[in-house]
Coordinates of C-alpha atoms in Angstrom, one line a residue:
M1214 CA -84.4 -65.8 -224.5
P1215 CA -84.0 -62.5 -226.5
Q1216 CA -87.8 -62.1 -226.4
Q1217 CA -87.9 -62.6 -222.7
K1218 CA -85.1 -60.0 -222.2
N1219 CA -86.9 -57.5 -224.4
L1220 CA -90.1 -58.0 -222.4
L1221 CA -88.2 -57.4 -219.1
S1222 CA -86.6 -54.3 -220.6
T1223 CA -90.0 -53.0 -221.7
I1224 CA -91.5 -53.6 -218.2
A1225 CA -88.6 -51.7 -216.6
L1226 CA -88.8 -48.9 -219.1
I1227 CA -92.4 -48.3 -218.4
S1228 CA -92.6 -49.1 -214.7
G1229 CA -89.8 -46.6 -213.8
P1230 CA -91.6 -43.3 -214.7
L1231 CA -95.0 -44.9 -213.8
L1232 CA -93.8 -45.5 -210.2
A1233 CA -92.5 -42.0 -210.0
I1234 CA -95.9 -40.6 -211.0
L1235 CA -97.9 -42.9 -208.7
L1236 CA -95.7 -42.0 -205.7
G1237 CA -95.8 -38.3 -206.7
L1238 CA -99.6 -38.4 -206.5
L1239 CA -99.6 -39.7 -202.9
P1240 CA -99.9 -37.0 -200.1
S1241 CA -96.6 -36.0 -198.6
P1242 CA -96.1 -37.2 -194.9
D1243 CA -94.6 -33.8 -194.2
S1244 CA -96.8 -30.8 -195.2
A1245 CA -93.8 -28.5 -195.1
H1246 CA -92.2 -30.5 -198.0
P1247 CA -94.9 -31.2 -200.7
H1248 CA -92.3 -32.8 -203.1
L1249 CA -91.1 -35.4 -200.7
M1250 CA -92.9 -38.4 -202.2
L1251 CA -92.3 -37.2 -205.7
M1252 CA -88.5 -37.1 -205.0
A1253 CA -88.8 -40.7 -203.6
G1254 CA -90.5 -41.8 -206.8
I1255 CA -87.9 -40.1 -209.0
T1256 CA -85.1 -41.8 -207.1
I1257 CA -86.8 -45.2 -207.5
W1258 CA -87.3 -44.5 -211.2
I1259 CA -83.6 -43.7 -211.8
A1260 CA -82.4 -46.5 -209.6
L1261 CA -84.5 -49.0 -211.6
W1262 CA -83.1 -47.8 -214.9
W1263 CA -79.6 -47.8 -213.5
L1264 CA -79.8 -51.3 -212.1
T1265 CA -81.5 -52.8 -215.1
E1266 CA -79.6 -50.7 -217.7
V1267 CA -82.7 -50.6 -219.8
I1268 CA -81.2 -47.6 -221.5
H1269 CA -77.5 -46.6 -221.4
I1270 CA -76.5 -45.6 -217.9
A1271 CA -75.3 -42.2 -219.1
V1272 CA -78.6 -41.4 -220.7
T1273 CA -80.4 -42.3 -217.4
S1274 CA -77.9 -40.0 -215.7
L1275 CA -79.3 -37.0 -217.6
I1276 CA -82.8 -37.4 -216.1
P1277 CA -82.2 -35.5 -212.9
F1278 CA -81.1 -32.4 -214.9
V1279 CA -84.4 -32.4 -216.7
I1280 CA -86.9 -33.7 -214.1
L1281 CA -85.8 -32.0 -210.9
P1282 CA -86.2 -28.4 -212.2
I1283 CA -89.5 -29.2 -214.1
C1284 CA -91.0 -30.7 -210.9
G1285 CA -90.0 -27.6 -208.9
I1286 CA -87.7 -29.6 -206.6
S1287 CA -84.4 -27.9 -207.3
D1288 CA -83.3 -24.8 -209.3
I1289 CA -81.9 -25.6 -212.7
K1290 CA -78.7 -23.7 -212.1
V1291 CA -78.1 -25.6 -208.9
V1292 CA -78.8 -28.9 -210.6
A1293 CA -76.5 -28.0 -213.5
A1294 CA -73.7 -27.1 -211.1
Q1295 CA -73.8 -30.7 -209.7
Y1296 CA -72.7 -32.0 -213.1
M1297 CA -69.5 -29.9 -213.0
D1298 CA -68.4 -30.4 -209.4
P1299 CA -64.8 -29.9 -208.4
V1300 CA -64.5 -33.7 -207.7
L1301 CA -65.2 -34.4 -211.4
F1302 CA -62.0 -32.5 -212.2
L1303 CA -60.1 -34.8 -209.8
F1304 CA -61.5 -37.7 -211.9
I1305 CA -60.6 -36.0 -215.2
G1306 CA -57.1 -35.0 -214.1
G1307 CA -56.4 -38.5 -212.9
F1308 CA -57.5 -40.0 -216.2
F1309 CA -55.2 -37.5 -218.1
L1310 CA -52.3 -38.7 -216.0
A1311 CA -53.2 -42.3 -216.7
F1312 CA -53.5 -41.6 -220.5
A1313 CA -49.9 -40.2 -220.5
I1314 CA -48.6 -43.2 -218.6
E1315 CA -50.3 -45.6 -221.0
H1316 CA -49.2 -43.6 -224.1
W1317 CA -45.5 -43.8 -223.3
G1318 CA -45.7 -47.4 -222.1
L1319 CA -44.4 -46.8 -218.6
H1320 CA -47.0 -49.2 -217.2
K1321 CA -45.6 -52.0 -219.3
R1322 CA -42.1 -51.4 -218.1
I1323 CA -43.3 -51.5 -214.4
A1324 CA -45.4 -54.7 -215.0
L1325 CA -42.6 -56.6 -216.8
K1326 CA -40.0 -55.6 -214.2
I1327 CA -42.1 -56.9 -211.4
L1328 CA -43.0 -60.2 -213.2
S1329 CA -39.4 -60.8 -214.2
V1330 CA -38.4 -60.7 -210.5
T1331 CA -41.3 -62.6 -209.0
G1332 CA -42.3 -65.2 -211.6
R1333 CA -40.0 -68.0 -210.6
N1334 CA -42.7 -70.5 -209.4
A1335 CA -46.4 -70.7 -209.5
S1336 CA -47.0 -69.1 -206.1
M1337 CA -44.6 -66.2 -206.8
L1338 CA -45.9 -65.9 -210.4
L1339 CA -49.5 -65.4 -209.0
L1340 CA -48.1 -62.9 -206.5
G1341 CA -46.3 -61.1 -209.3
V1342 CA -49.4 -60.8 -211.5
M1343 CA -51.5 -59.7 -208.6
L1344 CA -49.0 -57.3 -207.2
T1345 CA -48.5 -55.6 -210.6
A1346 CA -52.2 -55.1 -211.1
W1347 CA -52.7 -54.0 -207.5
I1348 CA -50.0 -51.3 -207.7
I1349 CA -51.0 -49.9 -211.1
S1350 CA -54.7 -49.9 -210.3
M1351 CA -54.2 -47.6 -207.4
W1352 CA -53.6 -44.8 -209.9
I1353 CA -55.1 -46.1 -213.2
S1354 CA -58.6 -47.3 -214.0
N1355 CA -59.2 -50.9 -212.8
T1356 CA -60.5 -51.8 -216.2
A1357 CA -57.6 -50.3 -218.0
T1358 CA -55.2 -52.2 -215.7
V1359 CA -56.8 -55.5 -216.5
M1360 CA -56.9 -54.8 -220.3
M1361 CA -53.3 -53.7 -220.2
L1362 CA -52.0 -56.8 -218.4
L1363 CA -54.3 -59.3 -220.0
S1364 CA -52.2 -60.1 -223.0
A1365 CA -49.1 -60.5 -220.8
V1366 CA -50.8 -62.9 -218.5
L1367 CA -52.2 -64.9 -221.4
A1368 CA -48.7 -65.2 -222.8
V1369 CA -47.6 -66.4 -219.4
I1370 CA -50.3 -69.1 -219.3
Y1371 CA -49.2 -70.2 -222.8
Q1372 CA -45.5 -70.3 -221.7
I1373 CA -46.1 -72.4 -218.5
D1374 CA -48.0 -75.0 -220.6
H1375 CA -44.5 -76.2 -221.5
H1376 CA -43.6 -76.6 -217.8
I1377 CA -46.8 -78.5 -216.7
D1378 CA -47.7 -81.9 -218.1
N1379 CA -51.0 -82.3 -216.2
K1380 CA -53.6 -80.4 -218.1
T1381 CA -55.9 -80.2 -215.1
H1382 CA -53.1 -78.6 -213.1
H1383 CA -52.4 -76.2 -215.9
R1384 CA -56.1 -75.1 -216.1
K1385 CA -56.3 -74.5 -212.4
L1386 CA -53.2 -72.4 -212.4
A1387 CA -54.5 -70.5 -215.4
S1388 CA -57.8 -69.9 -213.6
A1389 CA -56.0 -68.6 -210.5
L1390 CA -53.9 -66.2 -212.5
M1391 CA -56.9 -64.8 -214.4
I1392 CA -59.0 -64.4 -211.3
G1393 CA -56.1 -62.9 -209.4
L1394 CA -55.6 -60.3 -212.2
A1395 CA -59.2 -59.1 -212.0
Y1396 CA -59.4 -59.2 -208.2
A1397 CA -56.1 -57.4 -207.6
A1398 CA -57.1 -54.6 -209.9
T1399 CA -60.3 -54.1 -208.0
I1400 CA -58.6 -54.3 -204.6
G1401 CA -55.9 -51.9 -205.7
G1402 CA -58.5 -49.3 -206.6
M1403 CA -59.7 -49.3 -203.0
A1404 CA -56.4 -48.0 -201.6
T1405 CA -56.4 -44.4 -203.0
L1406 CA -59.0 -41.7 -203.4
V1407 CA -58.4 -41.7 -207.2
G1408 CA -58.3 -45.5 -207.5
T1409 CA -61.9 -46.0 -208.5
P1410 CA -64.9 -43.8 -209.3
T1411 CA -66.8 -44.9 -206.2
N1412 CA -64.1 -43.4 -203.9
M1413 CA -64.5 -40.0 -205.6
I1414 CA -68.3 -40.1 -205.5
F1415 CA -68.0 -40.7 -201.7
Y1416 CA -65.5 -37.8 -201.5
R1417 CA -67.9 -35.4 -203.1
A1418 CA -70.9 -36.6 -201.1
Y1419 CA -69.0 -36.2 -197.9
M1420 CA -67.7 -32.8 -198.7
D1421 CA -71.2 -31.7 -199.6
A1422 CA -72.8 -33.1 -196.4
Y1423 CA -70.0 -32.0 -194.0
P1424 CA -68.3 -29.0 -195.7
T1425 CA -66.7 -27.8 -192.5
A1426 CA -65.4 -31.1 -191.2
G1427 CA -62.0 -30.7 -192.8
D1428 CA -60.9 -34.3 -191.9
L1429 CA -61.0 -35.9 -195.4
T1430 CA -57.8 -35.6 -197.5
F1431 CA -55.9 -37.9 -199.9
L1432 CA -53.8 -39.0 -197.0
S1433 CA -56.6 -39.6 -194.5
W1434 CA -58.3 -41.8 -197.1
F1435 CA -55.1 -43.7 -197.6
K1436 CA -54.7 -44.4 -193.9
I1437 CA -57.9 -46.4 -194.1
G1438 CA -58.1 -47.6 -197.7
F1439 CA -54.5 -48.8 -197.9
P1440 CA -54.6 -51.2 -194.9
V1441 CA -58.0 -52.6 -196.0
S1442 CA -56.6 -53.0 -199.6
A1443 CA -53.3 -54.5 -198.5
L1444 CA -54.9 -57.1 -196.1
L1445 CA -57.5 -58.1 -198.6
F1446 CA -54.9 -58.4 -201.3
F1447 CA -52.8 -60.7 -199.1
A1448 CA -55.8 -62.8 -198.0
T1449 CA -57.0 -63.1 -201.7
W1450 CA -53.5 -64.2 -202.8
L1451 CA -53.5 -66.9 -200.1
T1452 CA -57.0 -68.0 -201.1
L1453 CA -56.1 -68.3 -204.8
R1454 CA -52.7 -69.9 -204.0
S1455 CA -54.5 -72.7 -202.1
R1456 CA -56.3 -73.5 -205.4
I1457 CA -53.1 -74.3 -207.2
P1458 CA -52.0 -78.0 -207.0
K1459 CA -49.1 -78.5 -204.5
K1460 CA -46.9 -80.1 -207.2
E1461 CA -47.1 -76.9 -209.3
L1462 CA -46.3 -74.7 -206.3
Q1463 CA -43.0 -76.5 -205.9
G1464 CA -42.1 -76.2 -209.6
V1465 CA -39.6 -73.7 -211.1
F1466 CA -40.6 -71.5 -214.1
D1467 CA -38.4 -69.8 -216.6
V1468 CA -38.8 -66.0 -216.2
G1469 CA -37.0 -65.5 -219.5
V1470 CA -40.3 -64.5 -221.2
F1471 CA -40.6 -61.5 -218.9
K1472 CA -36.9 -60.6 -219.0
E1473 CA -37.0 -60.8 -222.8
G1474 CA -40.1 -58.6 -222.9
Y1475 CA -38.5 -56.0 -220.6
K1476 CA -35.3 -56.1 -222.7
N1477 CA -37.3 -55.5 -225.9
L1478 CA -38.6 -52.3 -224.4
G1479 CA -35.1 -50.9 -224.6
K1480 CA -33.6 -48.3 -222.4
I1481 CA -36.1 -46.1 -220.5
S1482 CA -36.9 -43.1 -222.7
P1483 CA -36.6 -39.4 -221.6
D1484 CA -40.4 -39.1 -222.1
E1485 CA -41.0 -42.1 -219.8
K1486 CA -38.8 -40.4 -217.2
R1487 CA -40.7 -37.1 -217.5
V1488 CA -44.1 -38.7 -217.2
G1489 CA -42.9 -40.8 -214.3
F1490 CA -41.6 -37.7 -212.6
I1491 CA -44.9 -35.9 -213.1
F1492 CA -46.8 -38.9 -211.7
I1493 CA -44.6 -39.2 -208.6
L1494 CA -44.8 -35.4 -208.0
T1495 CA -48.6 -35.5 -208.3
A1496 CA -48.8 -38.3 -205.7
V1497 CA -46.5 -36.3 -203.4
L1498 CA -48.5 -33.2 -203.8
W1499 CA -51.7 -35.1 -203.0
F1500 CA -50.3 -36.6 -199.9
T1501 CA -48.8 -33.4 -198.5
R1502 CA -51.5 -30.8 -199.5
A1503 CA -53.2 -30.8 -196.1
D1504 CA -51.6 -30.9 -192.6
I1505 CA -50.2 -34.3 -191.5
P1506 CA -50.7 -34.9 -187.8
L1507 CA -47.9 -36.9 -186.2
G1508 CA -49.0 -37.3 -182.5
T1509 CA -48.1 -34.0 -180.8
F1510 CA -46.4 -32.7 -183.9
T1511 CA -48.0 -31.6 -187.2
I1512 CA -46.4 -31.2 -190.6
K1513 CA -48.0 -28.2 -192.3
G1514 CA -49.5 -28.9 -195.7
W1515 CA -48.0 -26.9 -198.6
S1516 CA -51.5 -25.5 -199.4
K1517 CA -51.1 -23.3 -196.2
L1518 CA -48.5 -21.3 -198.1
F1519 CA -51.5 -19.7 -199.9
S1520 CA -53.9 -17.2 -198.2
N1521 CA -56.9 -19.0 -199.7
S1522 CA -55.7 -22.5 -198.9
S1523 CA -59.3 -23.8 -198.5
Q1524 CA -59.7 -23.2 -202.3
I1525 CA -56.8 -25.6 -203.1
Q1526 CA -58.1 -29.1 -203.4
D1527 CA -56.8 -32.4 -204.7
S1528 CA -58.7 -31.7 -208.0
T1529 CA -56.6 -28.5 -208.3
V1530 CA -53.4 -30.6 -208.2
A1531 CA -54.8 -33.1 -210.7
I1532 CA -55.7 -30.5 -213.3
F1533 CA -52.5 -28.5 -212.8
M1534 CA -50.3 -31.5 -213.3
A1535 CA -52.4 -32.6 -216.3
I1536 CA -51.9 -29.1 -217.9
L1537 CA -48.2 -29.6 -217.5
L1538 CA -48.4 -32.8 -219.5
F1539 CA -50.0 -30.8 -222.4
I1540 CA -47.2 -28.2 -222.1
I1541 CA -44.0 -30.2 -221.6
P1542 CA -42.5 -31.2 -225.0
S1543 CA -41.6 -34.8 -226.0
K1544 CA -37.9 -35.4 -226.6
T1545 CA -38.3 -38.5 -228.7
M1546 CA -41.1 -37.0 -230.8
P1547 CA -40.2 -33.4 -231.8
G1548 CA -43.2 -31.2 -232.1
K1549 CA -45.3 -33.3 -229.8
K1550 CA -46.1 -32.9 -226.1
L1551 CA -46.1 -35.6 -223.4
L1552 CA -49.9 -35.7 -223.8
E1553 CA -51.8 -34.7 -227.0
W1554 CA -55.5 -33.8 -226.9
K1555 CA -56.4 -36.7 -229.2
E1556 CA -55.5 -39.0 -226.3
T1557 CA -58.4 -37.6 -224.3
S1558 CA -61.0 -39.1 -226.6
K1559 CA -60.9 -42.1 -224.3
L1560 CA -62.3 -40.1 -221.4
P1561 CA -65.3 -42.0 -220.0
Y1562 CA -68.0 -39.4 -220.3
D1563 CA -70.6 -41.8 -219.2
I1564 CA -69.0 -42.1 -215.8
I1565 CA -68.7 -38.3 -215.6
L1566 CA -72.4 -38.0 -216.2
L1567 CA -73.1 -40.7 -213.7
F1568 CA -71.1 -38.7 -211.1
G1569 CA -73.1 -35.6 -211.8
S1570 CA -76.5 -37.3 -211.6
G1571 CA -75.7 -38.8 -208.2
F1572 CA -74.7 -35.4 -206.9
A1573 CA -78.0 -33.9 -208.4
L1574 CA -80.0 -36.6 -206.7
A1575 CA -78.4 -35.9 -203.4
K1576 CA -79.3 -32.2 -203.9
G1577 CA -82.8 -33.3 -204.7
F1578 CA -82.9 -35.3 -201.4
E1579 CA -81.9 -32.2 -199.5
D1580 CA -84.2 -29.7 -201.3
S1581 CA -87.3 -31.9 -201.2
G1582 CA -86.9 -32.7 -197.5
L1583 CA -86.5 -36.4 -198.2
S1584 CA -83.1 -36.5 -196.3
N1585 CA -84.6 -35.1 -193.1
Y1586 CA -87.7 -37.4 -193.4
L1587 CA -85.5 -40.5 -193.8
A1588 CA -83.4 -39.4 -190.8
A1589 CA -86.5 -39.1 -188.7
Q1590 CA -87.6 -42.6 -189.7
L1591 CA -84.2 -44.1 -188.9
Q1592 CA -84.4 -43.1 -185.3
I1593 CA -85.6 -46.7 -184.6
L1594 CA -82.0 -47.8 -184.9
Q1595 CA -80.9 -45.7 -181.9
G1596 CA -79.1 -47.9 -179.4
V1597 CA -78.0 -50.5 -181.9
N1598 CA -74.2 -51.1 -181.7
P1599 CA -72.6 -49.3 -184.7
I1600 CA -70.5 -52.4 -185.6
W1601 CA -73.7 -54.3 -186.6
I1602 CA -74.9 -51.3 -188.6
I1603 CA -71.6 -51.2 -190.4
L1604 CA -71.8 -54.9 -191.1
M1605 CA -75.3 -54.7 -192.5
V1606 CA -74.4 -51.8 -194.7
C1607 CA -71.4 -53.6 -196.1
V1608 CA -73.4 -56.8 -196.8
L1609 CA -76.2 -54.8 -198.5
V1610 CA -73.8 -52.7 -200.7
T1611 CA -71.8 -55.8 -201.6
V1612 CA -74.9 -57.7 -202.7
I1613 CA -76.2 -54.8 -204.8
S1614 CA -72.7 -54.4 -206.4
E1615 CA -72.7 -58.0 -207.5
F1616 CA -75.6 -57.4 -209.9
A1617 CA -75.4 -53.7 -210.6
S1618 CA -72.9 -51.0 -211.3
N1619 CA -70.9 -50.3 -208.2
V1620 CA -71.0 -46.6 -209.1
A1621 CA -74.7 -46.6 -209.3
S1622 CA -75.1 -48.6 -206.1
I1623 CA -73.0 -46.2 -204.0
Q1624 CA -74.8 -43.2 -205.6
L1625 CA -78.1 -44.6 -204.3
V1626 CA -76.8 -45.6 -200.8
L1627 CA -74.8 -42.5 -199.7
P1628 CA -77.7 -40.1 -199.3
I1629 CA -79.5 -42.6 -197.1
L1630 CA -76.4 -43.1 -195.0
V1631 CA -75.9 -39.4 -194.5
S1632 CA -79.5 -39.3 -193.1
L1633 CA -78.8 -42.4 -190.9
Q1634 CA -75.6 -40.9 -189.5
Q1635 CA -77.3 -37.6 -188.6
A1636 CA -80.2 -39.4 -187.0
M1637 CA -78.0 -41.6 -184.8
H1638 CA -75.4 -38.9 -184.2
L1639 CA -72.6 -41.2 -185.5
P1640 CA -69.2 -40.0 -186.6
P1641 CA -69.6 -38.9 -190.3
L1642 CA -67.1 -41.3 -191.7
L1643 CA -68.3 -44.4 -189.8
L1644 CA -70.8 -45.6 -192.3
M1645 CA -69.9 -43.8 -195.5
I1646 CA -66.3 -45.2 -195.9
P1647 CA -67.4 -48.8 -195.2
A1648 CA -70.1 -48.5 -197.8
T1649 CA -67.8 -47.0 -200.3
L1650 CA -65.2 -49.7 -199.8
A1651 CA -67.8 -52.4 -199.9
A1652 CA -69.0 -51.1 -203.3
S1653 CA -65.7 -52.5 -204.7
L1654 CA -66.4 -56.0 -203.4
G1655 CA -68.2 -57.4 -206.4
F1656 CA -66.1 -60.5 -206.8
M1657 CA -68.5 -63.4 -207.3
M1658 CA -70.3 -62.7 -210.6
P1659 CA -68.6 -62.4 -214.0
I1660 CA -70.8 -59.3 -214.6
A1661 CA -70.0 -57.7 -211.2
T1662 CA -67.1 -55.6 -212.6
A1663 CA -65.6 -55.0 -216.0
G1664 CA -62.4 -56.7 -214.9
N1665 CA -64.3 -59.8 -214.0
T1666 CA -66.0 -59.8 -217.4
I1667 CA -62.7 -59.3 -219.2
V1668 CA -60.9 -62.2 -217.6
F1669 CA -64.0 -64.5 -217.7
S1670 CA -64.1 -64.0 -221.5
S1671 CA -60.6 -65.5 -221.8
G1672 CA -62.2 -69.0 -221.4
H1673 CA -59.8 -70.0 -218.6
I1674 CA -62.3 -69.6 -215.8
K1675 CA -65.5 -71.5 -214.9
T1676 CA -68.4 -69.6 -213.4
K1677 CA -68.3 -71.8 -210.3
E1678 CA -64.6 -71.1 -209.7
M1679 CA -65.2 -67.4 -209.8
A1680 CA -68.2 -67.7 -207.6
V1681 CA -66.4 -69.7 -204.9
A1682 CA -63.3 -67.5 -204.9
G1683 CA -65.4 -64.4 -205.0
F1684 CA -67.5 -65.5 -202.1
V1685 CA -64.4 -65.9 -199.9
A1686 CA -63.0 -62.6 -201.1
N1687 CA -66.4 -60.8 -200.4
L1688 CA -66.6 -62.3 -197.0
T1689 CA -63.0 -61.4 -196.1
G1690 CA -63.5 -57.9 -197.4
I1691 CA -66.7 -57.4 -195.4
V1692 CA -65.1 -58.5 -192.2
L1693 CA -61.9 -56.5 -192.8
I1694 CA -63.8 -53.3 -193.7
T1695 CA -66.2 -53.7 -190.7
L1696 CA -63.5 -54.2 -188.2
I1697 CA -61.0 -51.6 -189.4
C1698 CA -63.6 -48.9 -189.9
Y1699 CA -65.2 -49.6 -186.5
L1700 CA -61.8 -49.4 -184.8
A1701 CA -60.9 -46.3 -186.7
F1702 CA -64.1 -44.2 -186.3
A1703 CA -66.4 -45.6 -183.6

């Protein structure tokens, strides 16, 4: 098996650049853009290495920085600027806030409080676990959310063993709790613009393609992302609840383990209060930065207080509030701040590079003329009802995300969707938002998301169980995304 894997890796390693060279040697179908086929080849090369992870995904992400200027497709200063885009600072600032919350244990307090209230029976226990993960993952990395709650859920599974005599019933409940934890963390990330990297990749791609649109803010995303996330969350809870034996649904559990855990945390510390205040203030500033239309009345965004309001973005808020965390002193640890620089060593630089490479590829699409060429070829879809196109896009992205990084899959799809939208004269958000939300629908495979992998490694889940539950969740998600986005934008 290892030899076969090594052979496949070698084939992917060689075939990537070889395909780029072969396509680059073909004559361009557009004489005005001689690099068109070469850019297509480079895209296939990077896509192949991303999807197979023949080398680390971060290393592959550096290829556009080297190859695009060398091939004369884009200027090196322009390519370098894509790796330090303002959206990346939104991502970085969001992580700094999450690090502070984790450092002071505020997330544990929130989790144990919810579980101590909801964990009275199997159905409500499942809801409590999922609700906790769902809420936290709107603001913190989905993977970090699962890791943070994993030990607590494992302790719950151990405790309920004393309440359930039937081992088969216990295993089914344990499986539902673990799957629910992973799925809820993924679903929660769909609700906010900072909930998952794919959302921020879309944000940057949209702002680059439609810089004057002015219709995409933290609040405008929330108006679409939250309903999709909330409905999918409820449907997934019902699906997993149906897998729990009826006898256990009627049983009563002792929530003492959660109450005891919450009690052991002690009184909320001044530093937890300070971090909580910064977090809430950040969310409020994100929601109210731009104008909020309410029918015939509009609430002016606070950014309009500045003459250069267009230069104030969500990333500005994220970094400013993160800086405050490095300035505000800790009351319980004299000489320390709410956030110390050593905490930032956990920053996922691989994802930052992946962001940048996607932006660089999108720039290469534009500079090489590949975007315009694709748009011209997609004219054949004229006249097709947009709802079917949305459905096809959601299915395609979901399937890709089951086997490859959801970040990599959305990076590859968005430039093509921009071309498709322009060719068909569709509303700009009609295809890009569904594709972005669908990129989070990797529920079937244990390798589809880091959360899936983490809970699967616990040993409480069978592959078939995750596949069946994931198929239902994927199908539900595709239908919800298609209908809600069609009604919102078509």
